[in-house]
PDB file of C-alpha atoms in Angstrom:
ATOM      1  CA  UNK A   1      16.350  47.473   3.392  1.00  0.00           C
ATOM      2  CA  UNK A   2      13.338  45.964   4.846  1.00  0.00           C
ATOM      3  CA  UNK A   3      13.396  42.454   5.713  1.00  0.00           C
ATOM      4  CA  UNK A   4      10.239  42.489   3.588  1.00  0.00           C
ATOM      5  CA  UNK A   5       9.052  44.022   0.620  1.00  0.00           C
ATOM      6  CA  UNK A   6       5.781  44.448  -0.379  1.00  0.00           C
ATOM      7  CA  UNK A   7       4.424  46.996  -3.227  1.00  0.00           C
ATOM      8  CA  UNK A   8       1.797  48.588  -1.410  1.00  0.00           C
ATOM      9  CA  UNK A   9      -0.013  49.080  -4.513  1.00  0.00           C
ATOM     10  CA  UNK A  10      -3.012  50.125  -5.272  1.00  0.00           C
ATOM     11  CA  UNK A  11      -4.235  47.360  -7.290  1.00  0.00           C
ATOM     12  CA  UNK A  12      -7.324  47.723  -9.251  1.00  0.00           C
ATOM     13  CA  UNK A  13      -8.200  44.880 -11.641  1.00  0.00           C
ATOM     14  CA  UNK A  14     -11.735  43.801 -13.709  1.00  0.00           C
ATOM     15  CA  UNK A  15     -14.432  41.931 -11.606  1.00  0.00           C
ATOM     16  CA  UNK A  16     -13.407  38.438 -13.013  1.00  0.00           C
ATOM     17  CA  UNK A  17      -9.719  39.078 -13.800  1.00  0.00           C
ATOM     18  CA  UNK A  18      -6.386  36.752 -12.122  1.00  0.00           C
ATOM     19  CA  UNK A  19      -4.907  39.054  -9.311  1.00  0.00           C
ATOM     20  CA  UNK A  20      -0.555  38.523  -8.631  1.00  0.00           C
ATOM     21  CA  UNK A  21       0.068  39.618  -5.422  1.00  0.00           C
ATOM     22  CA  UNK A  22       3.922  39.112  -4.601  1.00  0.00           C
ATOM     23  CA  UNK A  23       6.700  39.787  -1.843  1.00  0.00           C
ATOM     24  CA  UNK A  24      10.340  39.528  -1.477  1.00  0.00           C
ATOM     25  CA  UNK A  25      12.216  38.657   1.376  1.00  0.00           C
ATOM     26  CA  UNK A  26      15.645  39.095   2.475  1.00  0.00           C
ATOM     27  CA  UNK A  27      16.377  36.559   5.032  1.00  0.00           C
ATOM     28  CA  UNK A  28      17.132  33.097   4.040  1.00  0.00           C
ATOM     29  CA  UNK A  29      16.235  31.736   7.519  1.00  0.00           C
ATOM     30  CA  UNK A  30      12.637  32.069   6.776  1.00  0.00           C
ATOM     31  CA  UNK A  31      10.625  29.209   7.016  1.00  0.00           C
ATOM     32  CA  UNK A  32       6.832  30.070   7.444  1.00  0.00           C
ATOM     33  CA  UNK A  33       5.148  31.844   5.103  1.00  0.00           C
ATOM     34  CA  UNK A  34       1.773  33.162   5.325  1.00  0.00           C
ATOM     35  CA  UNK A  35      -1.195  35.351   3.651  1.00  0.00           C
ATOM     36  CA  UNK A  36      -3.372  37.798   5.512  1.00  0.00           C
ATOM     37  CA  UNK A  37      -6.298  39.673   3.953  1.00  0.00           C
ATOM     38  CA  UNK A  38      -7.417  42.418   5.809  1.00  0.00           C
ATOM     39  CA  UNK A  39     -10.759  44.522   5.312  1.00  0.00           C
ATOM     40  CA  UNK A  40     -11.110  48.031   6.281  1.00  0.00           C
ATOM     41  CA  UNK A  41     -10.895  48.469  10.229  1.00  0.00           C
ATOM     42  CA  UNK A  42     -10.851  44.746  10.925  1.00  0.00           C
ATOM     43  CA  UNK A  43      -8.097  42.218  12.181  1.00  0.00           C
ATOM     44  CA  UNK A  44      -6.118  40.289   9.824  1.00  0.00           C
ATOM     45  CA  UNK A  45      -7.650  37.101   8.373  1.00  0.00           C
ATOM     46  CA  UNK A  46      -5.308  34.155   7.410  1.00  0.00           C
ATOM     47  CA  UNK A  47      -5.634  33.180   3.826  1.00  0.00           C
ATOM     48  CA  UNK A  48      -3.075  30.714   3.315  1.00  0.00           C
ATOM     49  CA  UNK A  49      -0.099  29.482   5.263  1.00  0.00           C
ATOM     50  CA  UNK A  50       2.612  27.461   3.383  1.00  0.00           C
ATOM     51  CA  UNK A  51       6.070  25.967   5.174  1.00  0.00           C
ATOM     52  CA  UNK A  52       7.886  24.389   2.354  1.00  0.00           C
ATOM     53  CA  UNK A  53       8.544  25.597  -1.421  1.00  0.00           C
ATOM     54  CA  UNK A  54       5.937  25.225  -3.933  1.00  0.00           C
ATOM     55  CA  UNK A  55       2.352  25.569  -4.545  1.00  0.00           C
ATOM     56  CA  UNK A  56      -0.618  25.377  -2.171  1.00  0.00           C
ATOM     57  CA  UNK A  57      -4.222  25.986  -3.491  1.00  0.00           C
ATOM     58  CA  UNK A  58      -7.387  26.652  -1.606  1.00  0.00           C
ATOM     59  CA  UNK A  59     -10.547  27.687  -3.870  1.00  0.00           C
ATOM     60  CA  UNK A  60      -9.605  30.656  -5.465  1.00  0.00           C
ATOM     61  CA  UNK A  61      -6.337  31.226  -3.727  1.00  0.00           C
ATOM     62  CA  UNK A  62      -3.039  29.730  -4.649  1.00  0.00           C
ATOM     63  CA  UNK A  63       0.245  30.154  -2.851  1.00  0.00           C
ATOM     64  CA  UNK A  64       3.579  29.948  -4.702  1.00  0.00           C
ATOM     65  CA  UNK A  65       7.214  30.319  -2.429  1.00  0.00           C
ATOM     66  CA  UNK A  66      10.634  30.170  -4.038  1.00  0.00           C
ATOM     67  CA  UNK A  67      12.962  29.938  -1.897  1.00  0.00           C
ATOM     68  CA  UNK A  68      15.722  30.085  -3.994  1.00  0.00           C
ATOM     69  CA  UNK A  69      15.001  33.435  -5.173  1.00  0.00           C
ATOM     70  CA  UNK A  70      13.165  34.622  -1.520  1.00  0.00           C
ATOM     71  CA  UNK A  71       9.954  35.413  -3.660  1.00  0.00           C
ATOM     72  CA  UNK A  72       6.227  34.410  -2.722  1.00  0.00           C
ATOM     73  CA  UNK A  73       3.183  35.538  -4.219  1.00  0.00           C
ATOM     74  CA  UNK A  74      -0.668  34.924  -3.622  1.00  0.00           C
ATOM     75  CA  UNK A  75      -2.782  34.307  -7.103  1.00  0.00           C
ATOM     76  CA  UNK A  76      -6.789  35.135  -6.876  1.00  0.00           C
ATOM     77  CA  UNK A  77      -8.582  33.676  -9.762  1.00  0.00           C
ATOM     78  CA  UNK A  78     -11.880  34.742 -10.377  1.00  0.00           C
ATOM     79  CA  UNK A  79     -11.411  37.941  -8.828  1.00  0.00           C
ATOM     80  CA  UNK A  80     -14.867  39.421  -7.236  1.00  0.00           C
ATOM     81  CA  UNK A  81     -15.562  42.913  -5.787  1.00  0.00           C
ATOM     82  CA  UNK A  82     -15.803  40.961  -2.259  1.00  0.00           C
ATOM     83  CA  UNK A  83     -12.291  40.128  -2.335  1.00  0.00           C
ATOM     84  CA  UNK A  84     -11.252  44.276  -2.377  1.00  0.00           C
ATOM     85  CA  UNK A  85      -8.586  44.314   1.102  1.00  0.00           C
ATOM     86  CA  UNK A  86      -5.359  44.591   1.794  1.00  0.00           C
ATOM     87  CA  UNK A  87      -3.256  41.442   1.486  1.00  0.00           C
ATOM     88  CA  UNK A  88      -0.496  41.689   3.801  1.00  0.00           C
ATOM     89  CA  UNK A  89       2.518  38.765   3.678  1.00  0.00           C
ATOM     90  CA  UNK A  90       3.833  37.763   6.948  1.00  0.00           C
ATOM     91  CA  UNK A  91       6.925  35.341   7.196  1.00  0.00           C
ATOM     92  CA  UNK A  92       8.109  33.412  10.325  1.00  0.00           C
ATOM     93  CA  UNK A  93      11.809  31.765  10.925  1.00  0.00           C
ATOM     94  CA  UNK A  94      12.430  28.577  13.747  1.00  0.00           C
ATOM     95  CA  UNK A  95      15.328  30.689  14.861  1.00  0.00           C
ATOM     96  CA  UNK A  96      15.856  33.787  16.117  1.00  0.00           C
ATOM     97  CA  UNK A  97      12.529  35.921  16.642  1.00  0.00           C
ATOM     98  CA  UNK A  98       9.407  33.561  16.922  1.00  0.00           C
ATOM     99  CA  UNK A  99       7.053  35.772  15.707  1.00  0.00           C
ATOM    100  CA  UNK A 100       6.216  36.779  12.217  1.00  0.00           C
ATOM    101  CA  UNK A 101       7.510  39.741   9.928  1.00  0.00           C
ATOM    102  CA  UNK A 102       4.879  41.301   7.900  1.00  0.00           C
ATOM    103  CA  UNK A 103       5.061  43.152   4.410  1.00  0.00           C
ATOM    104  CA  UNK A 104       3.673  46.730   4.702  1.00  0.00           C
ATOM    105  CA  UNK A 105       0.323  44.983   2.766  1.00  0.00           C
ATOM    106  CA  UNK A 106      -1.035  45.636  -1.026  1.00  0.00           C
ATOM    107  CA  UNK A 107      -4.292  47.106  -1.536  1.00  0.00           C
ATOM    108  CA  UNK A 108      -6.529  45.585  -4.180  1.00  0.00           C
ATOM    109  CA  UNK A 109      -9.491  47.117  -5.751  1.00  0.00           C
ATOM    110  CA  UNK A 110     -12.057  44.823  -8.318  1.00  0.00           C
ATOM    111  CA  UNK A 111     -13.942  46.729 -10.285  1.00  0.00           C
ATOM    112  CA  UNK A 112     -17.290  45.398 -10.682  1.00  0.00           C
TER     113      UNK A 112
ATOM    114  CA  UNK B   1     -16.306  32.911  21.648  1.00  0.00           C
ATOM    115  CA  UNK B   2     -13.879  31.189  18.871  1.00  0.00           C
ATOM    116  CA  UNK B   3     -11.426  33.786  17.844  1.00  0.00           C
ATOM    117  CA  UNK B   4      -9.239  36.018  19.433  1.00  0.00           C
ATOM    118  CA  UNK B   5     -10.640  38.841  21.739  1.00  0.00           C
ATOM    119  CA  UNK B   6      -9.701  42.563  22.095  1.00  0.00           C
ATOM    120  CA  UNK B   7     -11.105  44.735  24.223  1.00  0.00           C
ATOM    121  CA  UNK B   8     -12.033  47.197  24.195  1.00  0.00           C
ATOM    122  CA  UNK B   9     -12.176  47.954  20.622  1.00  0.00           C
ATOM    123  CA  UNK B  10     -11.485  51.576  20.812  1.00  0.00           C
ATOM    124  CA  UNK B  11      -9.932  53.948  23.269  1.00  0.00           C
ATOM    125  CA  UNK B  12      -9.391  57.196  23.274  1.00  0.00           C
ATOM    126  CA  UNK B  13      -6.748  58.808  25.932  1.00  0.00           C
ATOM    127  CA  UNK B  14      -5.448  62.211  27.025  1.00  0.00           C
ATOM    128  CA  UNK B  15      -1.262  62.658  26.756  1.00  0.00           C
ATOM    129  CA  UNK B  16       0.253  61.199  29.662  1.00  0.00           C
ATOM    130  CA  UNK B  17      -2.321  58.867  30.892  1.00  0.00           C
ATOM    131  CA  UNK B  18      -2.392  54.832  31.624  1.00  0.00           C
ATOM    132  CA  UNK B  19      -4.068  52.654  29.346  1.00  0.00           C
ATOM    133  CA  UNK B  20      -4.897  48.780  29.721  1.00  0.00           C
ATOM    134  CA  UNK B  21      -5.233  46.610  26.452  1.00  0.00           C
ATOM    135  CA  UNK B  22      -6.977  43.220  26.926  1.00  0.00           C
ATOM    136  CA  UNK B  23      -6.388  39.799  24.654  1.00  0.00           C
ATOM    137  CA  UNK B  24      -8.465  36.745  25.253  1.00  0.00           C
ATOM    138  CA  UNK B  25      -6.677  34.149  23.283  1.00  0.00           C
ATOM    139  CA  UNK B  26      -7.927  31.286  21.236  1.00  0.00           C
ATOM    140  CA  UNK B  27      -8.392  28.125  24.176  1.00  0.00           C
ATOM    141  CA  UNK B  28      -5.395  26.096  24.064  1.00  0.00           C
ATOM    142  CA  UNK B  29      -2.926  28.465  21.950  1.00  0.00           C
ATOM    143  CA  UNK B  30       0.371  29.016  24.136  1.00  0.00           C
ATOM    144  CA  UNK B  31       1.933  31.232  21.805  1.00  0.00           C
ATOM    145  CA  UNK B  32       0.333  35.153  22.014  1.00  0.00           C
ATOM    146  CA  UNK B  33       1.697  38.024  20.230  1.00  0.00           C
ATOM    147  CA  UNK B  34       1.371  41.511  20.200  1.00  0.00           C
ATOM    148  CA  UNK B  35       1.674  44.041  17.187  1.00  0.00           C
ATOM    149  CA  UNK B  36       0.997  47.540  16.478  1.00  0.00           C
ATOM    150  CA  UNK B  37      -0.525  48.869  13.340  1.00  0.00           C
ATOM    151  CA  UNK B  38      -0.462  52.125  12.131  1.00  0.00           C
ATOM    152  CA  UNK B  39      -2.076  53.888   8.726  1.00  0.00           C
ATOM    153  CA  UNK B  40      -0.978  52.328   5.735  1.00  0.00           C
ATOM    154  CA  UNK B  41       1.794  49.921   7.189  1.00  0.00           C
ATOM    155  CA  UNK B  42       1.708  45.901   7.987  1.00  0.00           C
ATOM    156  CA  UNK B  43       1.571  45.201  11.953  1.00  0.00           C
ATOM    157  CA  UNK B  44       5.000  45.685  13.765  1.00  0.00           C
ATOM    158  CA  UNK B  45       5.688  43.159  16.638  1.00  0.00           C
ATOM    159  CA  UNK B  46       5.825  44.313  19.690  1.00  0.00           C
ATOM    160  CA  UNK B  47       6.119  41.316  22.481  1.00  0.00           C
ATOM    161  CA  UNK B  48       5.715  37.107  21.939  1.00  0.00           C
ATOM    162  CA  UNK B  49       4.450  35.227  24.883  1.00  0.00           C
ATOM    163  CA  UNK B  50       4.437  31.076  25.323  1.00  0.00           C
ATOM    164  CA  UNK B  51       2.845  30.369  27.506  1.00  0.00           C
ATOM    165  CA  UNK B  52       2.780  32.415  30.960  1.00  0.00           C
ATOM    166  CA  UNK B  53       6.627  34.523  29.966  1.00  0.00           C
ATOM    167  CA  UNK B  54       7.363  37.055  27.739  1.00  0.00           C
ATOM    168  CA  UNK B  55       9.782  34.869  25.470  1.00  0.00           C
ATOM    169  CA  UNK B  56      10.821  37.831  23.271  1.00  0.00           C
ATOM    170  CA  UNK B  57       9.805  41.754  24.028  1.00  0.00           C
ATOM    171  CA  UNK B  58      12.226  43.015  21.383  1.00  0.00           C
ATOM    172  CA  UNK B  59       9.307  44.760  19.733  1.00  0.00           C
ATOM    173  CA  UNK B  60       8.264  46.722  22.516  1.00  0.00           C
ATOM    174  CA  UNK B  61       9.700  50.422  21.643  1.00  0.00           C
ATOM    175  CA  UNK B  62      10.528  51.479  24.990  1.00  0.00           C
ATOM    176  CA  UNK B  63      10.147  51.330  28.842  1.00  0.00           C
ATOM    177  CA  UNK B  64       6.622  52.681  29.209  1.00  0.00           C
ATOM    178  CA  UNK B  65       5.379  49.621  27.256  1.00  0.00           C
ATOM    179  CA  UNK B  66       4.814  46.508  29.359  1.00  0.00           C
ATOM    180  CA  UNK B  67       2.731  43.570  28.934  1.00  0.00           C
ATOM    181  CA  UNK B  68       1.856  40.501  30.888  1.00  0.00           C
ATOM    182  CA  UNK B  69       0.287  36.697  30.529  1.00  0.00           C
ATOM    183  CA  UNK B  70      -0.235  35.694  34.443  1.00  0.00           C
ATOM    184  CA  UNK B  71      -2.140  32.538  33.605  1.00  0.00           C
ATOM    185  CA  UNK B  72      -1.074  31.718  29.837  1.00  0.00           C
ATOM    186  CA  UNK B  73      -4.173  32.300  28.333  1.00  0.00           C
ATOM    187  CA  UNK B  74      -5.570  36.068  28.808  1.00  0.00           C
ATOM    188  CA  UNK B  75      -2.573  38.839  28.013  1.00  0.00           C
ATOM    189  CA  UNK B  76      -2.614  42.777  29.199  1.00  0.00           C
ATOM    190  CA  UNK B  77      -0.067  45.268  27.374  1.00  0.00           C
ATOM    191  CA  UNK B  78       0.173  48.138  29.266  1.00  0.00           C
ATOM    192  CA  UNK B  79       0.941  51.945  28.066  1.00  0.00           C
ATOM    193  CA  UNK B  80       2.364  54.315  30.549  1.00  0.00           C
ATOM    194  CA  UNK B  81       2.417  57.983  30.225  1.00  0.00           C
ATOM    195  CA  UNK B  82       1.280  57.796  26.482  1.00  0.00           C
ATOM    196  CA  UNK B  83       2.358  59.854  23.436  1.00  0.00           C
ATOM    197  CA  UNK B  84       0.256  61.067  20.466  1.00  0.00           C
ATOM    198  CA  UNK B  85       3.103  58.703  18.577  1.00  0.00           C
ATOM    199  CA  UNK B  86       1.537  55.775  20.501  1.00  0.00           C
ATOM    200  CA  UNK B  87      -1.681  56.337  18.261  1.00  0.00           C
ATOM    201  CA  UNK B  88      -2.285  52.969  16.178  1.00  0.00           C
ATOM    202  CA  UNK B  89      -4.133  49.910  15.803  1.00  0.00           C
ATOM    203  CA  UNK B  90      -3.104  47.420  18.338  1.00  0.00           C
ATOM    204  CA  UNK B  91      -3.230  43.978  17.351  1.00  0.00           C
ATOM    205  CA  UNK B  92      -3.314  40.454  18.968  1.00  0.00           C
ATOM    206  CA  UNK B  93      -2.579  37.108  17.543  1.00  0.00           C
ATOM    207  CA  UNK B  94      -2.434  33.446  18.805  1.00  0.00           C
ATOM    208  CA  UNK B  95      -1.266  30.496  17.534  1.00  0.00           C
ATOM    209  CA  UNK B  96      -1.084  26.611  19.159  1.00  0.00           C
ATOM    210  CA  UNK B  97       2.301  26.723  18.632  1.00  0.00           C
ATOM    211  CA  UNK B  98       5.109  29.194  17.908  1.00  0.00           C
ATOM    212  CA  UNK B  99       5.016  29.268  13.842  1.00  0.00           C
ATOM    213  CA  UNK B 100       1.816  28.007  13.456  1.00  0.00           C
ATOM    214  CA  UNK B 101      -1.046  29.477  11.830  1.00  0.00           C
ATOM    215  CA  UNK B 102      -1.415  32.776  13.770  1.00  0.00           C
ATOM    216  CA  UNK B 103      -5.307  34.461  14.431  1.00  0.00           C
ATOM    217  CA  UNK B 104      -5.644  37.890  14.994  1.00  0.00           C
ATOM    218  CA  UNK B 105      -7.959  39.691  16.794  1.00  0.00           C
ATOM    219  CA  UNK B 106     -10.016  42.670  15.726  1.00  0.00           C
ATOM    220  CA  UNK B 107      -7.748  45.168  17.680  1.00  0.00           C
ATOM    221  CA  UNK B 108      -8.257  47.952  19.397  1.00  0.00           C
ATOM    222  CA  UNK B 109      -7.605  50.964  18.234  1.00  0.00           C
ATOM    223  CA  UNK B 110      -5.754  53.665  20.324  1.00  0.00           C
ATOM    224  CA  UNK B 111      -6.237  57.784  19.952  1.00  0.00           C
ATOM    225  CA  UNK B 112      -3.975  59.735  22.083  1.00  0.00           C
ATOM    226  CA  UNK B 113      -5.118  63.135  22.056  1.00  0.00           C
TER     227      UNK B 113
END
């Protein structure tokens, strides 16, 4: 089992629509949780990055973590053909390794 | 410039040669990762610097892999004898501090032919 899961999708959704985007985790030591969009042949960009349980918005994006049940997911509203990537989750612990686990990354397709 | 720096940004190598990978941090990040990417799959890490030493090289799959961070800032992984199975995307990050918000770099993609 990998430490996390990701469904690698694709995703393909209305110009407009709300997009889910969601990972598990297995490792209750995680701490640091993070969102990465990344375009065709480019580096990752950060999206969001979150430490505690709970919501974070910024514009379009919100971040949601449960710890509880080890689940975190990424909501775009107003989906637009601009925001067609691949979200990849990454997840980060204050023990043990110091640098972050990824999901294997969704791929999301609007439709205009 | 702002962001992280990879150069180059493509490199293509014949089956047992040396390569060089270059990563120009963000000014004033201590922490400096490296992952590999390949086709379809999230970054794997490979080596986490802070500062000037290699604080965990778990990542790095195996003895021809090497990287370095002389000065804490600029970073070199270096690829002996390489493998068509060392074909992939290889990414750099930074981040002020370990567990920060990390910044990745475009990468630099690797062909071994």
């Amino acid at each position: 089992q990998k430490e996390v899961e990701q469904d690698p999708g694709p995703l393909s959704v209305p110009e407009g629509a709300i997009v889910s985007l969601n990972c598990t985790y297995s490792n209750s030591a995680f701490q640091y949780f993070m969102w990465y969009r990344q375009y065709s042949r480019k580096g990752p960009e950060l999206l969001m990055y979150t430490y505690s349980s709970g919501n974070k918005e910024d514009g379009r994006f919100t971040a949601q973590v449960d710890k509880s049940s080890k689940y975190i997911s990424l909501f775009i509203r107003d989906s637009q053909p601009s925001d067609s990537a691949t979200y990849l989750c990454a997840i980060g612990s204050d023990t043990g390794r110091r640098a972050l686990t990824f999901g294997s990354g969704t791929r999301l397709q609007v439709q205009p | 410039g702002a962001g992280v720096s990879q150069t180059p940004s493509n490199k293509v190598t014949e089956k047992g040669k040396y390569v060089e990978l270059r990563c120009d941090p963000i000014s004033g990040h201590t922490a400096l990762y490296w992952y590999r990417q390949s086709l379809g799959q999230g970054p794997e890490f490979l080596i986490y610097f802070q500062g000037t030493g290699a604080a965990d090289d778990s990542g790095l799959p195996n003895d021809r892999f090497f990287a370095v961070r002389p000065e804490g800032s600029v970073s070199t992984l270096k690829i002996q004898r390489t493998e068509r199975g060392d074909s992939a995307v290889y990414l750099c990050a930074s981040s002020f501090q370990p567990n920060t918000e990390a910044f990745f770099g475009q990468g630099t993609r690797l062909t071994v032919v």
